[in-house]
Tab-separated table of C-alpha atoms in Angstrom:
chain	number	residue	atom	x	y	z
A	1	MET	CA	16.864	41.674	78.676
A	2	SER	CA	18.569	38.782	77.041
A	3	GLY	CA	19.825	37.432	73.898
A	4	GLY	CA	18.070	35.808	70.287
A	5	PRO	CA	19.032	35.425	66.253
A	6	PRO	CA	20.976	39.010	65.641
A	7	LYS	CA	21.210	41.026	62.462
A	8	ALA	CA	24.318	43.062	61.866
A	9	LEU	CA	23.932	46.817	62.099
A	10	PRO	CA	25.496	48.981	59.379
A	11	SER	CA	29.083	50.041	60.025
A	12	THR	CA	30.521	53.529	59.590
A	13	GLY	CA	34.075	52.228	59.928
A	14	PRO	CA	36.483	51.246	57.142
A	15	HIS	CA	35.825	47.523	57.677
A	16	SER	CA	32.626	45.544	58.100
A	17	LEU	CA	32.078	43.245	61.046
A	18	ARG	CA	32.501	40.140	58.885
A	19	ASP	CA	35.634	41.389	57.111
A	20	MET	CA	37.616	42.414	60.174
A	21	PRO	CA	38.872	39.685	62.561
A	22	HIS	CA	39.011	40.410	66.277
A	23	PRO	CA	42.790	40.528	66.997
A	24	LEU	CA	42.416	39.662	70.687
A	25	ALA	CA	39.676	37.065	70.576
A	26	GLY	CA	40.255	35.551	67.163
A	27	SER	CA	36.758	36.484	65.970
A	28	SER	CA	34.787	39.387	64.518
A	29	SER	CA	34.584	42.973	65.712
A	30	GLU	CA	34.384	46.493	64.325
A	31	GLU	CA	36.397	49.659	64.566
A	32	ALA	CA	35.232	52.272	67.032
A	33	VAL	CA	34.422	55.812	66.070
A	34	GLY	CA	35.722	58.289	68.629
A	35	GLY	CA	33.045	60.526	70.172
A	36	ASP	CA	33.243	64.284	70.521
A	37	SER	CA	34.741	65.423	73.800
A	38	THR	CA	33.415	68.095	76.116
A	39	PRO	CA	34.842	69.627	79.282
A	40	SER	CA	32.191	67.949	81.454
A	41	PRO	CA	32.547	64.160	81.901
A	42	ASP	CA	28.815	63.814	82.570
A	43	LEU	CA	27.902	65.642	79.379
A	44	LEU	CA	30.439	63.684	77.405
A	45	MET	CA	29.155	60.411	78.818
A	46	ALA	CA	25.634	61.297	77.802
A	47	ARG	CA	26.698	62.243	74.287
A	48	SER	CA	29.175	59.440	73.672
A	49	PHE	CA	27.294	56.563	75.221
A	50	GLY	CA	23.659	57.645	75.247
A	51	ASP	CA	22.439	59.566	72.212
A	52	LYS	CA	24.969	58.368	69.633
A	53	ASP	CA	24.649	54.903	68.089
A	54	LEU	CA	27.784	52.811	68.471
A	55	ILE	CA	29.162	50.956	65.514
A	56	LEU	CA	29.647	47.569	67.102
A	57	PRO	CA	26.351	45.719	66.635
A	58	ASN	CA	26.840	43.149	69.379
A	59	GLY	CA	29.235	45.047	71.617
A	60	GLY	CA	32.152	42.854	70.464
A	61	THR	CA	32.735	39.200	69.802
A	62	PRO	CA	33.381	36.192	72.034
A	63	ALA	CA	36.693	34.407	71.950
A	64	GLY	CA	37.000	31.671	69.373
A	65	THR	CA	33.494	32.092	67.939
A	66	SER	CA	31.775	33.992	65.205
A	67	SER	CA	29.232	36.679	65.960
A	68	PRO	CA	26.266	35.133	67.799
A	69	ALA	CA	23.333	34.587	65.451
A	70	SER	CA	20.623	35.500	67.925
A	71	SER	CA	18.019	38.232	67.438
A	72	SER	CA	17.505	38.712	71.164
A	73	SER	CA	21.154	39.779	71.397
A	74	LEU	CA	20.274	42.700	69.172
A	75	LEU	CA	17.123	43.387	71.181
A	76	ASN	CA	19.209	43.463	74.337
A	77	ARG	CA	21.379	46.075	72.632
A	78	LEU	CA	18.473	48.300	71.590
A	79	GLN	CA	15.725	47.774	74.183
A	80	LEU	CA	17.413	47.741	77.573
A	81	ASP	CA	14.938	50.219	79.039
A	82	ASP	CA	11.944	48.101	78.013
A	83	ASP	CA	10.779	44.745	79.289
A	84	ILE	CA	11.357	42.226	76.538
A	85	ASP	CA	8.640	39.663	76.026
A	86	GLY	CA	9.561	36.253	77.386
A	87	GLU	CA	9.058	34.691	73.959
A	88	THR	CA	11.889	36.834	72.570
A	89	ARG	CA	14.459	35.542	75.035
A	90	ASP	CA	16.293	32.310	74.406
A	91	LEU	CA	18.220	31.906	77.679
A	92	PHE	CA	16.861	31.976	81.239
A	93	VAL	CA	19.009	31.438	84.333
A	94	THR	CA	17.926	31.495	87.980
A	95	VAL	CA	19.741	30.992	91.298
A	96	ASP	CA	17.730	29.528	94.174
A	97	ASP	CA	17.527	26.794	96.836
A	98	PRO	CA	20.649	27.549	98.950
A	99	LYS	CA	21.850	24.543	100.968
A	100	LYS	CA	24.394	24.303	103.764
A	101	HIS	CA	27.060	21.592	103.514
A	102	VAL	CA	29.026	20.580	106.612
A	103	CYS	CA	32.239	18.656	105.888
A	104	THR	CA	35.226	17.668	108.013
A	105	MET	CA	37.437	20.457	106.691
A	106	GLU	CA	34.905	23.173	105.867
A	107	THR	CA	31.319	24.367	105.879
A	108	TYR	CA	29.905	26.057	102.801
A	109	ILE	CA	26.712	26.991	100.940
A	110	THR	CA	25.727	25.779	97.482
A	111	TYR	CA	23.046	27.233	95.226
A	112	ARG	CA	20.940	25.583	92.554
A	113	ILE	CA	21.469	27.025	89.061
A	114	THR	CA	18.554	26.319	86.729
A	115	THR	CA	19.025	27.032	83.029
A	116	LYS	CA	16.375	26.936	80.301
A	117	SER	CA	17.360	27.648	76.715
A	118	THR	CA	16.402	27.085	73.082
A	119	ARG	CA	19.910	27.839	71.814
A	120	VAL	CA	21.572	25.212	69.641
A	121	GLU	CA	24.669	25.249	71.883
A	122	PHE	CA	22.639	23.504	74.594
A	123	ASP	CA	21.982	19.791	74.110
A	124	LEU	CA	19.060	19.820	76.547
A	125	PRO	CA	16.266	22.375	77.001
A	126	GLU	CA	16.859	22.536	80.767
A	127	TYR	CA	19.791	22.039	83.161
A	128	SER	CA	20.050	22.052	86.935
A	129	VAL	CA	23.426	22.117	88.711
A	130	ARG	CA	24.686	23.185	92.128
A	131	ARG	CA	27.472	25.734	92.558
A	132	ARG	CA	29.224	27.367	95.496
A	133	TYR	CA	30.668	30.868	95.675
A	134	GLN	CA	34.151	29.852	94.526
A	135	ASP	CA	32.606	28.423	91.335
A	136	PHE	CA	31.099	31.822	90.554
A	137	ASP	CA	34.517	33.334	91.216
A	138	TRP	CA	36.094	30.849	88.781
A	139	LEU	CA	33.549	31.835	86.124
A	140	ARG	CA	34.253	35.523	86.525
A	141	ASN	CA	38.019	34.990	86.288
A	142	LYS	CA	37.551	32.924	83.128
A	143	LEU	CA	35.379	35.600	81.583
A	144	GLU	CA	38.033	38.215	82.327
A	145	GLU	CA	40.679	35.988	80.720
A	146	SER	CA	38.729	35.106	77.599
A	147	GLN	CA	36.914	38.451	77.090
A	148	PRO	CA	39.524	41.042	78.111
A	149	THR	CA	37.862	43.835	76.118
A	150	HIS	CA	34.508	43.501	77.877
A	151	LEU	CA	33.106	44.709	81.178
A	152	ILE	CA	32.522	41.689	83.425
A	153	PRO	CA	29.758	42.135	86.040
A	154	PRO	CA	31.010	42.149	89.645
A	155	LEU	CA	30.409	39.448	92.223
A	156	PRO	CA	29.281	40.266	95.765
A	157	GLU	CA	32.238	40.525	98.113
A	158	LYS	CA	33.337	37.142	99.450
A	159	PHE	CA	34.713	38.057	102.834
A	160	VAL	CA	32.681	39.255	105.789
A	161	VAL	CA	33.850	40.411	109.203
A	162	LYS	CA	33.634	37.467	111.585
A	163	GLY	CA	31.572	38.184	114.661
A	164	VAL	CA	29.729	41.008	112.878
A	165	VAL	CA	27.974	39.126	110.079
A	166	ASP	CA	27.036	35.459	110.251
A	167	ARG	CA	27.666	34.188	106.719
A	168	PHE	CA	25.422	31.193	107.332
A	169	SER	CA	22.437	33.203	108.593
A	170	GLU	CA	19.287	33.121	106.474
A	171	GLU	CA	19.448	36.877	105.883
A	172	PHE	CA	23.044	36.830	104.642
A	173	VAL	CA	22.545	33.740	102.454
A	174	GLU	CA	19.422	35.234	100.869
A	175	THR	CA	21.181	38.556	100.192
A	176	ARG	CA	24.073	36.689	98.556
A	177	ARG	CA	21.678	34.492	96.556
A	178	LYS	CA	20.023	37.591	95.108
A	179	ALA	CA	23.420	39.073	94.222
A	180	LEU	CA	24.604	35.856	92.542
A	181	ASP	CA	21.319	35.631	90.646
A	182	LYS	CA	21.788	39.186	89.392
A	183	PHE	CA	25.405	38.399	88.426
A	184	LEU	CA	24.296	35.520	86.186
A	185	LYS	CA	21.406	37.519	84.738
A	186	ARG	CA	23.828	40.327	83.802
A	187	ILE	CA	25.892	37.791	81.872
A	188	THR	CA	22.793	36.200	80.338
A	189	ASP	CA	21.636	39.607	79.100
A	190	HIS	CA	24.993	40.356	77.450
A	191	PRO	CA	25.070	39.580	73.694
A	192	VAL	CA	28.688	38.379	73.889
A	193	LEU	CA	29.328	37.047	77.376
A	194	SER	CA	26.211	34.861	77.253
A	195	PHE	CA	27.814	32.877	74.394
A	196	ASN	CA	31.120	32.356	76.210
A	197	GLU	CA	32.206	28.712	76.417
A	198	HIS	CA	33.112	28.976	80.109
A	199	PHE	CA	29.655	30.314	80.895
A	200	HIS	CA	28.169	27.353	79.019
A	201	VAL	CA	30.307	24.949	81.052
A	202	PHE	CA	29.340	26.676	84.298
A	203	LEU	CA	25.640	26.265	83.506
A	204	THR	CA	25.733	22.673	82.265
A	205	ALA	CA	28.679	20.675	83.676
A	206	LYS	CA	27.863	18.314	86.534
A	207	ASP	CA	31.513	18.228	87.615
A	208	LEU	CA	33.079	21.666	87.300
A	209	ASN	CA	36.356	20.703	88.974
A	210	ALA	CA	37.617	18.962	85.831
A	211	TYR	CA	37.336	22.222	83.889
A	212	LYS	CA	38.955	24.222	86.668
A	213	LYS	CA	42.160	22.192	86.275
A	214	GLN	CA	42.628	23.241	82.664
A	215	GLY	CA	45.559	25.523	81.882
A	216	MET	CA	45.619	29.225	81.222
A	217	ALA	CA	43.745	30.398	78.143
A	218	LEU	CA	45.536	31.843	75.110
A	219	LEU	CA	44.078	35.278	75.707
A	220	THR	CA	45.597	35.352	79.176
A	221	ARG	CA	49.031	34.792	77.654
A	222	VAL	CA	48.310	37.552	75.146
A	223	GLY	CA	47.353	39.838	77.995
A	224	GLU	CA	50.541	39.009	79.882
A	225	SER	CA	52.630	39.681	76.783
A	226	VAL	CA	50.980	43.100	76.519
A	227	LYS	CA	51.888	43.820	80.141
A	228	HIS	CA	55.466	42.722	79.449
A	229	VAL	CA	55.768	44.958	76.377
A	230	THR	CA	54.358	47.996	78.144
A	231	GLY	CA	56.047	47.367	81.458
A	232	GLY	CA	58.410	50.359	81.409
A	233	TYR	CA	56.409	52.534	79.020
A	234	LYS	CA	54.211	55.368	80.229
A	235	LEU	CA	51.029	56.048	78.305
A	236	ARG	CA	51.151	59.506	76.762
A	237	SER	CA	47.483	60.264	77.323
A	238	ARG	CA	44.101	58.651	77.045
A	239	PRO	CA	41.815	59.913	74.296
A	240	LEU	CA	39.621	62.671	75.746
A	241	GLU	CA	36.596	60.417	75.456
A	242	PHE	CA	38.075	57.709	77.697
A	243	ALA	CA	39.752	60.231	79.989
A	244	ALA	CA	36.285	61.658	80.686
A	245	VAL	CA	35.007	58.137	81.385
A	246	GLY	CA	37.788	57.628	83.946
A	247	GLU	CA	36.998	60.944	85.651
A	248	TYR	CA	33.300	60.112	85.699
A	249	LEU	CA	33.932	56.702	87.266
A	250	ASP	CA	36.126	58.236	89.981
A	251	THR	CA	33.437	60.771	90.876
A	252	PHE	CA	30.639	58.196	90.586
A	253	ALA	CA	32.400	55.733	92.928
A	254	LEU	CA	33.176	58.538	95.403
A	255	LYS	CA	29.542	59.694	95.510
A	256	LEU	CA	28.172	56.171	95.870
A	257	GLY	CA	30.738	55.357	98.548
A	258	THR	CA	29.645	58.400	100.545
A	259	ILE	CA	25.954	57.513	100.147
A	260	ASP	CA	26.700	53.925	101.176
A	261	ARG	CA	28.530	54.988	104.368
A	262	ILE	CA	25.816	57.476	105.355
A	263	ALA	CA	23.034	54.985	104.567
A	264	GLN	CA	24.714	52.370	106.771
A	265	ARG	CA	24.954	54.904	109.618
A	266	ILE	CA	21.269	55.805	109.181
A	267	ILE	CA	20.280	52.128	109.279
A	268	LYS	CA	22.425	51.586	112.371
A	269	GLU	CA	20.757	54.541	114.100
A	270	GLU	CA	17.302	53.323	113.023
A	271	ILE	CA	18.028	49.901	114.543
A	272	GLU	CA	19.129	51.573	117.791
A	273	TYR	CA	16.010	53.750	117.711
A	274	LEU	CA	13.918	50.615	117.129
A	275	VAL	CA	15.347	49.045	120.284
A	276	GLU	CA	14.393	52.159	122.256
A	277	LEU	CA	10.860	52.178	120.810
A	278	ARG	CA	10.342	48.548	121.821
A	279	GLU	CA	11.201	49.478	125.406
A	280	TYR	CA	9.331	52.776	125.260
A	281	GLY	CA	5.865	51.510	124.217
A	282	PRO	CA	5.283	48.941	126.982
A	283	VAL	CA	5.960	51.597	129.647
A	284	TYR	CA	2.670	53.302	128.712
A	285	SER	CA	0.864	49.975	128.891
A	286	THR	CA	2.113	49.210	132.429
A	287	TRP	CA	1.383	52.795	133.469
A	288	SER	CA	-2.233	52.470	132.261
A	289	ALA	CA	-2.851	49.800	134.927
A	290	LEU	CA	-2.384	52.499	137.582
A	291	GLU	CA	-4.775	54.981	136.017
A	292	GLY	CA	-8.531	55.137	135.669
A	293	GLU	CA	-9.681	57.634	133.083
A	294	LEU	CA	-6.265	57.724	131.377
A	295	ALA	CA	-6.027	53.952	131.001
A	296	GLU	CA	-7.553	53.775	127.519
A	297	PRO	CA	-5.540	56.693	126.024
A	298	LEU	CA	-2.317	55.290	127.526
A	299	GLU	CA	-3.025	51.884	126.015
A	300	GLY	CA	-3.661	53.682	122.718
A	301	VAL	CA	-0.257	55.384	122.896
A	302	SER	CA	1.398	52.052	123.648
A	303	ALA	CA	-0.296	50.430	120.641
A	304	CYS	CA	0.591	53.444	118.479
A	305	ILE	CA	4.296	53.152	119.366
A	306	GLY	CA	4.119	49.423	118.649
A	307	ASN	CA	2.703	50.104	115.172
A	308	CYS	CA	5.416	52.700	114.524
A	309	SER	CA	8.049	50.165	115.620
A	310	ALA	CA	6.707	47.565	113.179
A	311	ALA	CA	6.688	50.132	110.347
A	312	LEU	CA	10.273	51.200	111.131
A	313	GLU	CA	11.465	47.592	111.232
A	314	GLU	CA	9.948	47.001	107.797
A	315	LEU	CA	11.597	50.144	106.408
A	316	THR	CA	14.994	49.188	107.865
A	317	ASP	CA	14.757	45.668	106.408
A	318	ASP	CA	13.888	47.098	102.983
A	319	MET	CA	16.843	49.474	103.085
A	320	THR	CA	19.212	46.682	104.121
A	321	GLU	CA	17.964	44.107	101.600
A	322	ASP	CA	17.131	46.293	98.592
A	323	PHE	CA	18.942	49.639	98.793
A	324	LEU	CA	22.445	48.852	100.081
A	325	PRO	CA	23.140	45.861	97.754
A	326	VAL	CA	22.499	47.999	94.650
A	327	LEU	CA	24.888	50.684	95.886
A	328	ARG	CA	27.602	48.126	96.575
A	329	GLU	CA	27.108	46.402	93.229
A	330	TYR	CA	27.643	49.648	91.338
A	331	ILE	CA	30.665	50.590	93.450
A	332	LEU	CA	32.187	47.245	92.428
A	333	TYR	CA	30.996	47.836	88.852
A	334	SER	CA	32.985	51.078	88.702
A	335	ASP	CA	36.093	49.163	89.825
A	336	SER	CA	35.507	46.621	87.040
A	337	MET	CA	35.173	49.389	84.478
A	338	LYS	CA	38.400	51.006	85.692
A	339	SER	CA	40.131	47.647	85.266
A	340	VAL	CA	38.970	47.403	81.637
A	341	LEU	CA	40.116	50.981	81.034
A	342	LYS	CA	43.553	50.069	82.382
A	343	LYS	CA	43.751	47.098	79.991
A	344	ARG	CA	42.780	49.391	77.133
A	345	ASP	CA	45.575	51.758	78.171
A	346	GLN	CA	48.062	48.871	78.103
A	347	VAL	CA	47.125	48.059	74.511
A	348	GLN	CA	47.411	51.724	73.545
A	349	ALA	CA	50.820	51.939	75.242
A	350	GLU	CA	51.978	48.907	73.272
A	351	TYR	CA	50.743	50.510	70.056
A	352	GLU	CA	52.535	53.789	70.818
A	353	ALA	CA	55.743	51.920	71.649
A	354	LYS	CA	55.620	50.071	68.318
A	355	LEU	CA	54.940	53.301	66.435
A	356	GLU	CA	57.992	54.915	68.036
A	357	ALA	CA	60.114	51.934	67.085
A	358	VAL	CA	58.889	52.164	63.472
A	359	ALA	CA	59.609	55.908	63.366
A	360	VAL	CA	63.221	55.283	64.393
A	361	ARG	CA	63.816	52.890	61.496
A	362	LYS	CA	61.471	54.570	59.019
A	363	GLU	CA	64.063	54.914	56.287
A	364	GLU	CA	64.928	51.231	56.431
A	365	ARG	CA	61.276	50.016	56.331
A	366	PRO	CA	58.965	52.516	54.622
A	367	LYS	CA	55.924	50.190	54.956
A	368	VAL	CA	54.140	49.907	58.318
A	369	PRO	CA	54.904	46.444	59.757
A	370	ALA	CA	52.064	43.928	60.111
A	371	ASP	CA	52.502	43.694	63.883
A	372	VAL	CA	51.881	47.448	64.201
A	373	GLU	CA	48.709	47.205	62.125
A	374	LYS	CA	47.590	44.240	64.198
A	375	CYS	CA	48.201	46.213	67.386
A	376	GLN	CA	46.218	49.127	65.990
A	377	ASP	CA	43.324	46.794	65.153
A	378	ARG	CA	43.488	45.388	68.665
A	379	MET	CA	43.259	48.874	70.164
A	380	GLU	CA	40.324	49.800	67.926
A	381	CYS	CA	38.491	46.608	68.890
A	382	PHE	CA	39.137	47.387	72.550
A	383	ASN	CA	37.709	50.879	72.067
A	384	ALA	CA	34.595	49.591	70.297
A	385	ASP	CA	33.871	46.853	72.827
A	386	LEU	CA	34.428	49.199	75.761
A	387	LYS	CA	32.137	51.862	74.303
A	388	ALA	CA	29.371	49.346	73.648
A	389	ASP	CA	29.641	47.923	77.170
A	390	MET	CA	29.748	51.394	78.676
A	391	GLU	CA	26.540	52.325	76.893
A	392	ARG	CA	24.903	49.095	78.094
A	393	TRP	CA	26.127	49.793	81.648
A	394	GLN	CA	24.746	53.345	81.544
A	395	ASN	CA	21.355	52.082	80.361
A	396	ASN	CA	21.268	49.439	83.103
A	397	LYS	CA	22.325	52.030	85.672
A	398	ARG	CA	19.565	54.434	84.694
A	399	GLN	CA	16.991	51.668	84.854
A	400	ASP	CA	18.258	50.218	88.151
A	401	PHE	CA	18.497	53.547	89.953
A	402	ARG	CA	15.117	54.754	88.708
A	403	GLN	CA	13.607	51.588	90.134
A	404	LEU	CA	15.678	51.845	93.334
A	405	LEU	CA	14.822	55.485	94.049
A	406	MET	CA	11.164	54.958	93.194
A	407	GLY	CA	11.055	52.020	95.580
A	408	MET	CA	12.831	53.989	98.299
A	409	ALA	CA	10.367	56.889	97.956
A	410	ASP	CA	7.418	54.511	98.016
A	411	LYS	CA	8.653	52.670	101.123
A	412	ASN	CA	9.315	55.922	102.999
A	413	ILE	CA	5.851	57.227	102.086
A	414	HIS	CA	4.276	54.015	103.393
A	415	TYR	CA	6.325	54.241	106.585
A	416	TYR	CA	5.228	57.795	107.369
A	417	GLU	CA	1.626	57.027	106.377
A	418	LYS	CA	1.558	54.130	108.870
A	419	CYS	CA	3.025	56.328	111.613
A	420	LEU	CA	0.531	59.100	110.805
A	421	MET	CA	-2.400	56.681	110.938
A	422	ALA	CA	-1.128	55.251	114.226
A	423	TRP	CA	-0.922	58.661	115.925
A	424	GLU	CA	-4.222	59.835	114.460
A	425	SER	CA	-5.907	56.756	115.918
A	426	ILE	CA	-5.431	57.940	119.533
A	427	ILE	CA	-6.859	61.428	118.993
A	428	PRO	CA	-10.507	60.239	119.218
A	429	LEU	CA	-9.695	58.515	122.511
A	430	LEU	CA	-8.450	61.781	123.990
A	431	GLN	CA	-11.361	63.774	122.570
A	432	GLU	CA	-13.894	61.364	124.045
A	433	LYS	CA	-12.444	61.882	127.525
A	434	GLN	CA	-12.593	65.662	127.107
A	435	GLU	CA	-16.247	65.544	125.954
A	436	ALA	CA	-17.152	63.274	128.888
A	437	LYS	CA	-15.842	65.883	131.281
């Protein structure tokens, strides 16, 4: 699912990718073609971001660079639902080997980031650096600054409730390691973000603190100027296409939030039930010492309950480690997408404000000013990048949830099969006693 040398796809817009500069990032992009709207957000999402090809070949362009010349970037765009052969990928990143550091002022965990790449931007074929959570947070902030038109993958939440979760426990550290690994793989698989200069620094620099001290990027200042311009201006309305996206994200986050809360309650009840089972089984074993003919069946029941307890513990661990993190990631993903939509709205509001100003003085200046055209280009680039990222997100979501639900079904089937086998195992013991009589 990652990036190699891309070929440009044909454009249906008025400008080609090479001819049209990206107004926000200072590099190439294409105009977006608005999709047909329908009353149902789900139907519209499927039509706009699933069946219809988007114009932007690489989903946008990174700040200060030309379009990445990597074919695996294009493959990532077209083959998200398929496993791409390892030979096609040109960038591999893994997060492993968490280590605890105890200092005078603080205690923290670092993770080893191993990078292997054949890209010309990398001087060496392999890098290994150590990063802590706040370094990942720095990277994400930099990506948001330098790629404001793109959807940045979410990080796992930093804060945990003290006394409830031990953030230095092996279970918590491993869960976070998996989430951080997925975060970097999401970026690696993106045909634009994977070429970002800050991402390159994060993967290769031995001392990241020197880069953290650098000042605010140009695109951040551009973003702040947009906020200033649109400060007192209310957006008339989103295009129906993006309005449907916003409604879908609200409903999607609400549904996932409900599932997450219920799943956590179920896991909590399963853990409580597990405690009861562990006390329940041994009672039959101690009782069997007082019986003669019933001793063997009672021992069988005790063993059966023990097997059911082990199966339930395995199921609960799987739900906690595999099911809940995916739900939380996509809840955070929906928040990230809403944030990008809000930025898009700010650019549209600026464009509408400039158009109104031009309309007032139309007689004095019959020609549309260059700053208005530039603002229009910026909005069109925002639309194109957002649509491409939304399609990529939808493809990832379908793939992730198919895998998640299949795994959940499989684990539940195994759990009930183990319980069934355990209870069936004591039936012959009872039948033998009846036949003996």
